[in-house]
mmCIF file of N, CA and C in Angstrom:
data_model
loop_
_atom_site.group_PDB
_atom_site.id
_atom_site.type_symbol
_atom_site.label_atom_id
_atom_site.label_comp_id
_atom_site.label_asym_id
_atom_site.label_seq_id
_atom_site.Cartn_x
_atom_site.Cartn_y
_atom_site.Cartn_z
ATOM 1 N N MET Q 1 -2.595 -44.269 -10.728
ATOM 2 C CA MET Q 1 -1.406 -43.693 -11.273
ATOM 3 C C MET Q 1 -1.162 -44.161 -12.688
ATOM 4 N N ALA Q 2 -2.188 -44.642 -13.255
ATOM 5 C CA ALA Q 2 -2.053 -45.114 -14.621
ATOM 6 C C ALA Q 2 -1.737 -43.953 -15.543
ATOM 7 N N GLY Q 3 -0.852 -44.175 -16.510
ATOM 8 C CA GLY Q 3 -0.512 -43.165 -17.499
ATOM 9 C C GLY Q 3 0.591 -42.222 -17.098
ATOM 10 N N ARG Q 4 1.026 -42.372 -15.879
ATOM 11 C CA ARG Q 4 2.053 -41.461 -15.410
ATOM 12 C C ARG Q 4 3.410 -41.745 -16.056
ATOM 13 N N HIS Q 5 3.688 -42.966 -16.285
ATOM 14 C CA HIS Q 5 4.938 -43.352 -16.924
ATOM 15 C C HIS Q 5 4.601 -44.011 -18.240
ATOM 16 N N ARG Q 6 5.343 -43.656 -19.221
ATOM 17 C CA ARG Q 6 5.100 -44.245 -20.530
ATOM 18 C C ARG Q 6 6.272 -45.111 -20.927
ATOM 19 N N LYS Q 7 5.994 -45.926 -21.870
ATOM 20 C CA LYS Q 7 7.036 -46.777 -22.411
ATOM 21 C C LYS Q 7 8.024 -45.882 -23.164
ATOM 22 N N PRO Q 8 9.305 -46.017 -22.926
ATOM 23 C CA PRO Q 8 10.294 -45.202 -23.631
ATOM 24 C C PRO Q 8 10.200 -45.404 -25.140
ATOM 25 N N THR Q 9 10.348 -44.313 -25.858
ATOM 26 C CA THR Q 9 10.338 -44.390 -27.321
ATOM 27 C C THR Q 9 11.620 -43.791 -27.862
ATOM 28 N N ASP Q 10 11.855 -43.996 -29.111
ATOM 29 C CA ASP Q 10 13.039 -43.436 -29.772
ATOM 30 C C ASP Q 10 12.723 -42.118 -30.472
ATOM 31 N N THR Q 11 11.519 -41.617 -30.357
ATOM 32 C CA THR Q 11 11.116 -40.408 -31.073
ATOM 33 C C THR Q 11 12.022 -39.217 -30.761
ATOM 34 N N GLY Q 12 12.302 -38.970 -29.509
ATOM 35 C CA GLY Q 12 13.151 -37.833 -29.122
ATOM 36 C C GLY Q 12 14.563 -37.972 -29.646
ATOM 37 N N ARG Q 13 15.098 -39.198 -29.533
ATOM 38 C CA ARG Q 13 16.463 -39.422 -30.020
ATOM 39 C C ARG Q 13 16.526 -39.316 -31.530
ATOM 40 N N THR Q 14 15.514 -39.798 -32.211
ATOM 41 C CA THR Q 14 15.479 -39.724 -33.673
ATOM 42 C C THR Q 14 15.417 -38.261 -34.120
ATOM 43 N N ALA Q 15 14.578 -37.487 -33.472
ATOM 44 C CA ALA Q 15 14.467 -36.069 -33.814
ATOM 45 C C ALA Q 15 15.787 -35.341 -33.568
ATOM 46 N N ALA Q 16 16.459 -35.691 -32.480
ATOM 47 C CA ALA Q 16 17.743 -35.072 -32.167
ATOM 48 C C ALA Q 16 18.785 -35.429 -33.218
ATOM 49 N N ARG Q 17 18.787 -36.720 -33.646
ATOM 50 C CA ARG Q 17 19.743 -37.146 -34.668
ATOM 51 C C ARG Q 17 19.485 -36.436 -35.985
ATOM 52 N N ILE Q 18 18.239 -36.311 -36.381
ATOM 53 C CA ILE Q 18 17.889 -35.633 -37.630
ATOM 54 C C ILE Q 18 18.287 -34.161 -37.556
ATOM 55 N N GLY Q 19 18.010 -33.543 -36.429
ATOM 56 C CA GLY Q 19 18.382 -32.132 -36.252
ATOM 57 C C GLY Q 19 19.880 -31.923 -36.323
ATOM 58 N N ALA Q 20 20.636 -32.819 -35.670
ATOM 59 C CA ALA Q 20 22.093 -32.715 -35.685
ATOM 60 C C ALA Q 20 22.634 -32.933 -37.089
ATOM 61 N N ALA Q 21 22.088 -33.921 -37.800
ATOM 62 C CA ALA Q 21 22.536 -34.195 -39.163
ATOM 63 C C ALA Q 21 22.226 -33.004 -40.074
ATOM 64 N N ALA Q 22 21.053 -32.426 -39.911
ATOM 65 C CA ALA Q 22 20.688 -31.270 -40.733
ATOM 66 C C ALA Q 22 21.605 -30.088 -40.438
ATOM 67 N N ALA Q 23 21.935 -29.896 -39.173
ATOM 68 C CA ALA Q 23 22.822 -28.789 -38.799
ATOM 69 C C ALA Q 23 24.210 -28.993 -39.387
ATOM 70 N N MET Q 24 24.712 -30.234 -39.361
ATOM 71 C CA MET Q 24 26.037 -30.501 -39.927
ATOM 72 C C MET Q 24 26.023 -30.335 -41.432
ATOM 73 N N ALA Q 25 24.954 -30.733 -42.069
ATOM 74 C CA ALA Q 25 24.866 -30.596 -43.520
ATOM 75 C C ALA Q 25 24.778 -29.133 -43.924
ATOM 76 N N ALA Q 26 24.102 -28.342 -43.104
ATOM 77 C CA ALA Q 26 23.929 -26.920 -43.431
ATOM 78 C C ALA Q 26 25.118 -26.077 -42.996
ATOM 79 N N ALA Q 27 25.959 -26.600 -42.118
ATOM 80 C CA ALA Q 27 27.078 -25.826 -41.585
ATOM 81 C C ALA Q 27 27.974 -25.249 -42.670
ATOM 82 N N PRO Q 28 28.395 -26.047 -43.681
ATOM 83 C CA PRO Q 28 29.240 -25.441 -44.712
ATOM 84 C C PRO Q 28 28.532 -24.302 -45.438
ATOM 85 N N LEU Q 29 27.246 -24.427 -45.637
ATOM 86 C CA LEU Q 29 26.499 -23.353 -46.295
ATOM 87 C C LEU Q 29 26.443 -22.120 -45.414
ATOM 88 N N GLY Q 30 26.278 -22.349 -44.126
ATOM 89 C CA GLY Q 30 26.226 -21.229 -43.189
ATOM 90 C C GLY Q 30 27.535 -20.478 -43.144
ATOM 91 N N ILE Q 31 28.635 -21.195 -43.191
ATOM 92 C CA ILE Q 31 29.945 -20.547 -43.147
ATOM 93 C C ILE Q 31 30.146 -19.715 -44.399
ATOM 94 N N VAL Q 32 29.831 -20.295 -45.554
ATOM 95 C CA VAL Q 32 29.977 -19.558 -46.809
ATOM 96 C C VAL Q 32 29.055 -18.352 -46.808
ATOM 97 N N GLY Q 33 27.810 -18.577 -46.384
ATOM 98 C CA GLY Q 33 26.855 -17.473 -46.363
ATOM 99 C C GLY Q 33 27.283 -16.366 -45.429
ATOM 100 N N THR Q 34 27.820 -16.725 -44.282
ATOM 101 C CA THR Q 34 28.260 -15.722 -43.311
ATOM 102 C C THR Q 34 29.431 -14.923 -43.853
ATOM 103 N N ALA Q 35 30.370 -15.609 -44.487
ATOM 104 C CA ALA Q 35 31.551 -14.920 -45.004
ATOM 105 C C ALA Q 35 31.170 -13.927 -46.093
ATOM 106 N N SER Q 36 30.280 -14.325 -46.977
ATOM 107 C CA SER Q 36 29.930 -13.421 -48.063
ATOM 108 C C SER Q 36 28.993 -12.308 -47.588
ATOM 109 N N ALA Q 37 28.305 -12.534 -46.473
ATOM 110 C CA ALA Q 37 27.384 -11.520 -45.979
ATOM 111 C C ALA Q 37 28.047 -10.560 -44.999
ATOM 112 N N ALA Q 38 29.303 -10.810 -44.676
ATOM 113 C CA ALA Q 38 29.992 -9.944 -43.718
ATOM 114 C C ALA Q 38 30.092 -8.536 -44.276
ATOM 115 N N PRO Q 39 29.837 -7.538 -43.451
ATOM 116 C CA PRO Q 39 29.907 -6.169 -43.953
ATOM 117 C C PRO Q 39 31.348 -5.804 -44.281
ATOM 118 N N SER Q 40 31.503 -5.097 -45.375
ATOM 119 C CA SER Q 40 32.843 -4.671 -45.752
ATOM 120 C C SER Q 40 33.126 -3.317 -45.115
ATOM 121 N N ALA Q 41 34.387 -3.011 -44.970
ATOM 122 C CA ALA Q 41 34.770 -1.733 -44.384
ATOM 123 C C ALA Q 41 34.308 -0.614 -45.306
ATOM 124 N N PRO Q 42 33.875 0.492 -44.736
ATOM 125 C CA PRO Q 42 33.424 1.585 -45.593
ATOM 126 C C PRO Q 42 34.582 2.101 -46.428
ATOM 127 N N ALA Q 43 34.261 2.490 -47.627
ATOM 128 C CA ALA Q 43 35.284 3.028 -48.516
ATOM 129 C C ALA Q 43 35.778 4.357 -47.961
ATOM 130 N N ALA Q 44 37.063 4.571 -48.076
ATOM 131 C CA ALA Q 44 37.632 5.838 -47.612
ATOM 132 C C ALA Q 44 37.072 6.961 -48.481
ATOM 133 N N PRO Q 45 36.695 8.050 -47.881
ATOM 134 C CA PRO Q 45 36.141 9.147 -48.666
ATOM 135 C C PRO Q 45 37.222 9.813 -49.510
ATOM 136 N N SER Q 46 36.821 10.402 -50.579
ATOM 137 C CA SER Q 46 37.750 11.081 -51.473
ATOM 138 C C SER Q 46 38.149 12.438 -50.898
ATOM 139 N N VAL Q 47 39.449 12.669 -50.827
ATOM 140 C CA VAL Q 47 39.927 13.966 -50.340
ATOM 141 C C VAL Q 47 39.672 15.058 -51.378
ATOM 142 N N GLU Q 48 39.348 14.656 -52.590
ATOM 143 C CA GLU Q 48 39.103 15.628 -53.656
ATOM 144 C C GLU Q 48 37.677 16.180 -53.635
ATOM 145 N N LYS Q 49 36.801 15.551 -52.890
ATOM 146 C CA LYS Q 49 35.410 16.013 -52.848
ATOM 147 C C LYS Q 49 35.218 17.019 -51.721
ATOM 148 N N ILE Q 50 34.642 18.138 -52.040
ATOM 149 C CA ILE Q 50 34.342 19.168 -51.041
ATOM 150 C C ILE Q 50 33.403 18.597 -49.980
ATOM 151 N N ALA Q 51 32.499 17.709 -50.406
ATOM 152 C CA ALA Q 51 31.548 17.112 -49.463
ATOM 153 C C ALA Q 51 32.258 16.358 -48.342
ATOM 154 N N THR Q 52 33.388 15.750 -48.642
ATOM 155 C CA THR Q 52 34.171 15.048 -47.619
ATOM 156 C C THR Q 52 34.596 16.023 -46.534
ATOM 157 N N TRP Q 53 35.146 17.155 -46.951
ATOM 158 C CA TRP Q 53 35.635 18.155 -45.995
ATOM 159 C C TRP Q 53 34.474 18.851 -45.294
ATOM 160 N N ASP Q 54 33.362 19.015 -45.986
ATOM 161 C CA ASP Q 54 32.177 19.599 -45.340
ATOM 162 C C ASP Q 54 31.674 18.699 -44.209
ATOM 163 N N LYS Q 55 31.662 17.380 -44.448
ATOM 164 C CA LYS Q 55 31.231 16.438 -43.400
ATOM 165 C C LYS Q 55 32.171 16.497 -42.204
ATOM 166 N N LEU Q 56 33.464 16.534 -42.494
ATOM 167 C CA LEU Q 56 34.448 16.577 -41.411
ATOM 168 C C LEU Q 56 34.325 17.891 -40.637
ATOM 169 N N ALA Q 57 34.185 19.003 -41.347
ATOM 170 C CA ALA Q 57 34.054 20.311 -40.690
ATOM 171 C C ALA Q 57 32.770 20.378 -39.864
ATOM 172 N N HIS Q 58 31.713 19.741 -40.346
ATOM 173 C CA HIS Q 58 30.466 19.739 -39.582
ATOM 174 C C HIS Q 58 30.683 19.060 -38.227
ATOM 175 N N CYS Q 59 31.440 17.978 -38.250
ATOM 176 C CA CYS Q 59 31.724 17.264 -37.001
ATOM 177 C C CYS Q 59 32.720 18.041 -36.137
ATOM 178 N N GLU Q 60 33.761 18.573 -36.741
ATOM 179 C CA GLU Q 60 34.827 19.241 -35.988
ATOM 180 C C GLU Q 60 34.400 20.585 -35.406
ATOM 181 N N SER Q 61 33.667 21.374 -36.206
ATOM 182 C CA SER Q 61 33.394 22.756 -35.783
ATOM 183 C C SER Q 61 31.965 23.210 -36.080
ATOM 184 N N THR Q 62 31.067 22.272 -36.263
ATOM 185 C CA THR Q 62 29.696 22.565 -36.706
ATOM 186 C C THR Q 62 29.706 23.463 -37.944
ATOM 187 N N SER Q 63 30.660 23.176 -38.831
ATOM 188 C CA SER Q 63 30.803 23.864 -40.124
ATOM 189 C C SER Q 63 31.165 25.344 -40.004
ATOM 190 N N ASP Q 64 31.776 25.716 -38.912
ATOM 191 C CA ASP Q 64 32.216 27.101 -38.726
ATOM 192 C C ASP Q 64 33.680 27.202 -39.157
ATOM 193 N N TRP Q 65 33.892 27.645 -40.386
ATOM 194 C CA TRP Q 65 35.237 27.706 -40.954
ATOM 195 C C TRP Q 65 36.089 28.801 -40.299
ATOM 196 N N GLN Q 66 35.486 29.672 -39.531
ATOM 197 C CA GLN Q 66 36.227 30.705 -38.803
ATOM 198 C C GLN Q 66 36.261 30.418 -37.297
ATOM 199 N N ALA Q 67 36.072 29.180 -36.925
ATOM 200 C CA ALA Q 67 36.002 28.801 -35.506
ATOM 201 C C ALA Q 67 37.303 29.124 -34.761
ATOM 202 N N ASP Q 68 37.138 29.760 -33.608
ATOM 203 C CA ASP Q 68 38.236 29.999 -32.670
ATOM 204 C C ASP Q 68 37.610 30.022 -31.282
ATOM 205 N N THR Q 69 37.503 28.845 -30.698
ATOM 206 C CA THR Q 69 36.802 28.722 -29.421
ATOM 207 C C THR Q 69 37.728 28.846 -28.223
ATOM 208 N N GLY Q 70 39.019 29.044 -28.482
ATOM 209 C CA GLY Q 70 39.962 29.200 -27.391
ATOM 210 C C GLY Q 70 40.532 27.896 -26.856
ATOM 211 N N ASN Q 71 40.240 26.779 -27.535
ATOM 212 C CA ASN Q 71 40.742 25.481 -27.068
ATOM 213 C C ASN Q 71 42.059 25.078 -27.738
ATOM 214 N N GLY Q 72 42.631 25.979 -28.545
ATOM 215 C CA GLY Q 72 43.890 25.682 -29.219
ATOM 216 C C GLY Q 72 43.721 25.139 -30.625
ATOM 217 N N PHE Q 73 42.509 24.791 -31.006
ATOM 218 C CA PHE Q 73 42.214 24.305 -32.349
ATOM 219 C C PHE Q 73 41.408 25.379 -33.063
ATOM 220 N N LYS Q 74 41.745 25.607 -34.346
ATOM 221 C CA LYS Q 74 41.090 26.713 -35.050
ATOM 222 C C LYS Q 74 40.685 26.329 -36.457
ATOM 223 N N GLY Q 75 39.721 27.067 -36.967
ATOM 224 C CA GLY Q 75 39.236 26.861 -38.321
ATOM 225 C C GLY Q 75 38.199 25.757 -38.380
ATOM 226 N N GLY Q 76 37.675 25.559 -39.572
ATOM 227 C CA GLY Q 76 36.629 24.559 -39.772
ATOM 228 C C GLY Q 76 37.089 23.141 -39.514
ATOM 229 N N LEU Q 77 38.377 22.897 -39.739
ATOM 230 C CA LEU Q 77 38.911 21.553 -39.565
ATOM 231 C C LEU Q 77 39.771 21.431 -38.320
ATOM 232 N N GLN Q 78 39.719 22.462 -37.477
ATOM 233 C CA GLN Q 78 40.339 22.448 -36.154
ATOM 234 C C GLN Q 78 41.832 22.097 -36.182
ATOM 235 N N PHE Q 79 42.594 22.954 -36.841
ATOM 236 C CA PHE Q 79 44.050 22.805 -36.882
ATOM 237 C C PHE Q 79 44.679 23.359 -35.613
ATOM 238 N N THR Q 80 45.799 22.757 -35.209
ATOM 239 C CA THR Q 80 46.629 23.370 -34.179
ATOM 240 C C THR Q 80 47.545 24.360 -34.902
ATOM 241 N N PRO Q 81 48.040 25.361 -34.210
ATOM 242 C CA PRO Q 81 48.965 26.300 -34.861
ATOM 243 C C PRO Q 81 50.186 25.595 -35.464
ATOM 244 N N THR Q 82 50.688 24.580 -34.787
ATOM 245 C CA THR Q 82 51.859 23.841 -35.285
ATOM 246 C C THR Q 82 51.546 23.125 -36.598
ATOM 247 N N THR Q 83 50.413 22.454 -36.647
ATOM 248 C CA THR Q 83 50.025 21.741 -37.863
ATOM 249 C C THR Q 83 49.804 22.730 -38.993
ATOM 250 N N TRP Q 84 49.138 23.822 -38.710
ATOM 251 C CA TRP Q 84 48.865 24.842 -39.725
ATOM 252 C C TRP Q 84 50.175 25.337 -40.342
ATOM 253 N N LYS Q 85 51.119 25.635 -39.502
ATOM 254 C CA LYS Q 85 52.409 26.145 -39.979
ATOM 255 C C LYS Q 85 53.204 25.046 -40.697
ATOM 256 N N SER Q 86 53.256 23.863 -40.129
ATOM 257 C CA SER Q 86 54.045 22.755 -40.693
ATOM 258 C C SER Q 86 53.592 22.343 -42.084
ATOM 259 N N PHE Q 87 52.311 22.486 -42.361
ATOM 260 C CA PHE Q 87 51.783 22.056 -43.652
ATOM 261 C C PHE Q 87 51.508 23.226 -44.604
ATOM 262 N N GLY Q 88 52.159 24.351 -44.341
ATOM 263 C CA GLY Q 88 52.115 25.468 -45.279
ATOM 264 C C GLY Q 88 50.936 26.401 -45.163
ATOM 265 N N GLY Q 89 50.180 26.307 -44.114
ATOM 266 C CA GLY Q 89 49.001 27.158 -43.967
ATOM 267 C C GLY Q 89 49.320 28.636 -43.859
ATOM 268 N N THR Q 90 50.490 28.949 -43.317
ATOM 269 C CA THR Q 90 50.832 30.369 -43.146
ATOM 270 C C THR Q 90 51.084 31.067 -44.485
ATOM 271 N N GLU Q 91 51.144 30.318 -45.574
ATOM 272 C CA GLU Q 91 51.194 30.938 -46.909
ATOM 273 C C GLU Q 91 49.876 31.660 -47.198
ATOM 274 N N PHE Q 92 48.807 31.203 -46.557
ATOM 275 C CA PHE Q 92 47.483 31.776 -46.784
ATOM 276 C C PHE Q 92 47.104 32.802 -45.713
ATOM 277 N N ALA Q 93 47.338 32.444 -44.474
ATOM 278 C CA ALA Q 93 46.961 33.305 -43.346
ATOM 279 C C ALA Q 93 47.771 32.873 -42.131
ATOM 280 N N SER Q 94 47.918 33.786 -41.201
ATOM 281 C CA SER Q 94 48.715 33.453 -40.017
ATOM 282 C C SER Q 94 48.040 32.400 -39.137
ATOM 283 N N SER Q 95 46.732 32.257 -39.246
ATOM 284 C CA SER Q 95 45.978 31.304 -38.435
ATOM 285 C C SER Q 95 44.839 30.719 -39.281
ATOM 286 N N PRO Q 96 44.474 29.462 -39.058
ATOM 287 C CA PRO Q 96 43.471 28.809 -39.907
ATOM 288 C C PRO Q 96 42.128 29.527 -39.995
ATOM 289 N N GLU Q 97 41.654 30.059 -38.889
ATOM 290 C CA GLU Q 97 40.327 30.701 -38.920
ATOM 291 C C GLU Q 97 40.312 31.958 -39.772
ATOM 292 N N GLN Q 98 41.488 32.468 -40.124
ATOM 293 C CA GLN Q 98 41.588 33.642 -40.991
ATOM 294 C C GLN Q 98 41.679 33.258 -42.473
ATOM 295 N N ALA Q 99 41.861 31.973 -42.742
ATOM 296 C CA ALA Q 99 41.964 31.483 -44.119
ATOM 297 C C ALA Q 99 40.583 31.103 -44.648
ATOM 298 N N SER Q 100 40.462 31.067 -45.953
ATOM 299 C CA SER Q 100 39.195 30.664 -46.564
ATOM 300 C C SER Q 100 38.994 29.153 -46.421
ATOM 301 N N LYS Q 101 37.782 28.744 -46.673
ATOM 302 C CA LYS Q 101 37.443 27.318 -46.637
ATOM 303 C C LYS Q 101 38.340 26.547 -47.604
ATOM 304 N N SER Q 102 38.488 27.026 -48.826
ATOM 305 C CA SER Q 102 39.295 26.309 -49.815
ATOM 306 C C SER Q 102 40.766 26.258 -49.408
ATOM 307 N N GLN Q 103 41.262 27.292 -48.760
ATOM 308 C CA GLN Q 103 42.650 27.287 -48.295
ATOM 309 C C GLN Q 103 42.826 26.278 -47.151
ATOM 310 N N GLN Q 104 41.861 26.225 -46.260
ATOM 311 C CA GLN Q 104 41.919 25.253 -45.173
ATOM 312 C C GLN Q 104 41.879 23.820 -45.723
ATOM 313 N N ILE Q 105 41.066 23.615 -46.728
ATOM 314 C CA ILE Q 105 40.982 22.289 -47.348
ATOM 315 C C ILE Q 105 42.296 21.932 -48.032
ATOM 316 N N GLU Q 106 42.922 22.897 -48.674
ATOM 317 C CA GLU Q 106 44.205 22.638 -49.327
ATOM 318 C C GLU Q 106 45.259 22.172 -48.313
ATOM 319 N N VAL Q 107 45.304 22.824 -47.180
ATOM 320 C CA VAL Q 107 46.236 22.414 -46.122
ATOM 321 C C VAL Q 107 45.825 21.049 -45.567
ATOM 322 N N ALA Q 108 44.539 20.846 -45.372
ATOM 323 C CA ALA Q 108 44.042 19.578 -44.824
ATOM 324 C C ALA Q 108 44.387 18.393 -45.725
ATOM 325 N N LYS Q 109 44.374 18.591 -47.027
ATOM 326 C CA LYS Q 109 44.748 17.517 -47.949
ATOM 327 C C LYS Q 109 46.196 17.091 -47.715
ATOM 328 N N LYS Q 110 47.055 18.041 -47.454
ATOM 329 C CA LYS Q 110 48.462 17.720 -47.178
ATOM 330 C C LYS Q 110 48.582 16.957 -45.856
ATOM 331 N N VAL Q 111 47.842 17.404 -44.870
ATOM 332 C CA VAL Q 111 47.845 16.731 -43.571
ATOM 333 C C VAL Q 111 47.348 15.295 -43.744
ATOM 334 N N GLN Q 112 46.235 15.140 -44.437
ATOM 335 C CA GLN Q 112 45.652 13.818 -44.636
ATOM 336 C C GLN Q 112 46.591 12.919 -45.428
ATOM 337 N N ASP Q 113 47.288 13.469 -46.403
ATOM 338 C CA ASP Q 113 48.209 12.680 -47.208
ATOM 339 C C ASP Q 113 49.342 12.114 -46.351
ATOM 340 N N GLU Q 114 49.803 12.886 -45.405
ATOM 341 C CA GLU Q 114 50.903 12.435 -44.548
ATOM 342 C C GLU Q 114 50.446 11.635 -43.336
ATOM 343 N N GLN Q 115 49.352 12.065 -42.701
ATOM 344 C CA GLN Q 115 48.932 11.448 -41.438
ATOM 345 C C GLN Q 115 47.712 10.540 -41.569
ATOM 346 N N GLY Q 116 47.031 10.612 -42.686
ATOM 347 C CA GLY Q 116 45.803 9.847 -42.848
ATOM 348 C C GLY Q 116 44.665 10.485 -42.061
ATOM 349 N N TRP Q 117 43.559 9.771 -41.985
ATOM 350 C CA TRP Q 117 42.380 10.307 -41.298
ATOM 351 C C TRP Q 117 42.572 10.364 -39.792
ATOM 352 N N LYS Q 118 43.603 9.713 -39.276
ATOM 353 C CA LYS Q 118 43.835 9.755 -37.825
ATOM 354 C C LYS Q 118 44.222 11.155 -37.349
ATOM 355 N N ALA Q 119 44.509 12.057 -38.273
ATOM 356 C CA ALA Q 119 44.804 13.445 -37.896
ATOM 357 C C ALA Q 119 43.586 14.103 -37.237
ATOM 358 N N TRP Q 120 42.401 13.576 -37.521
ATOM 359 C CA TRP Q 120 41.152 14.038 -36.907
ATOM 360 C C TRP Q 120 40.537 12.821 -36.225
ATOM 361 N N PRO Q 121 41.121 12.368 -35.117
ATOM 362 C CA PRO Q 121 40.764 11.054 -34.561
ATOM 363 C C PRO Q 121 39.307 10.874 -34.158
ATOM 364 N N SER Q 122 38.759 11.801 -33.462
ATOM 365 C CA SER Q 122 37.408 11.619 -32.947
ATOM 366 C C SER Q 122 36.369 11.616 -34.062
ATOM 367 N N CYS Q 123 36.421 12.633 -34.898
ATOM 368 C CA CYS Q 123 35.382 12.747 -35.932
ATOM 369 C C CYS Q 123 35.504 11.697 -37.029
ATOM 370 N N THR Q 124 36.721 11.365 -37.449
ATOM 371 C CA THR Q 124 36.834 10.358 -38.502
ATOM 372 C C THR Q 124 36.424 8.979 -37.993
ATOM 373 N N LYS Q 125 36.614 8.746 -36.722
ATOM 374 C CA LYS Q 125 36.107 7.473 -36.161
ATOM 375 C C LYS Q 125 34.585 7.498 -36.125
ATOM 376 N N LYS Q 126 34.045 8.621 -35.679
ATOM 377 C CA LYS Q 126 32.595 8.779 -35.610
ATOM 378 C C LYS Q 126 31.951 8.664 -37.001
ATOM 379 N N LEU Q 127 32.649 9.178 -38.017
ATOM 380 C CA LEU Q 127 32.149 9.126 -39.397
ATOM 381 C C LEU Q 127 32.400 7.776 -40.054
ATOM 382 N N GLY Q 128 33.168 6.903 -39.403
ATOM 383 C CA GLY Q 128 33.443 5.584 -39.956
ATOM 384 C C GLY Q 128 34.497 5.584 -41.042
ATOM 385 N N TRP Q 129 35.379 6.557 -41.026
ATOM 386 C CA TRP Q 129 36.402 6.669 -42.061
ATOM 387 C C TRP Q 129 37.681 5.937 -41.697
ATOM 388 N N ARG Q 130 37.752 5.433 -40.478
ATOM 389 C CA ARG Q 130 38.938 4.660 -40.081
ATOM 390 C C ARG Q 130 38.549 3.673 -39.009
#
């Protein structure tokens, strides 16, 4: 049974102490590095860019600006009749799907100004806008 037991050494404890000391010394650097490397929230898209509304319409209605699927939401940006009327859409057409893309966007800007991107909860979350 020779060699089965060895004389205890300090090698393991020394390595553990060095590792712990190195970790403590590096900890402040890790915290600073982590904080500066944290991802920032995506910038809110510009309501003035047509591309913003095109992305939203693609998600809401697969870019069908005349969408009327019978679910109560209409147009490319899926307005309810109440929202369309409340934000002046009836100046353009009696229903959103009858209005042009630019008219729908004009109404949507008013909605977004008052309600923010939460007016389109599912798609704006999916797009990372809120």
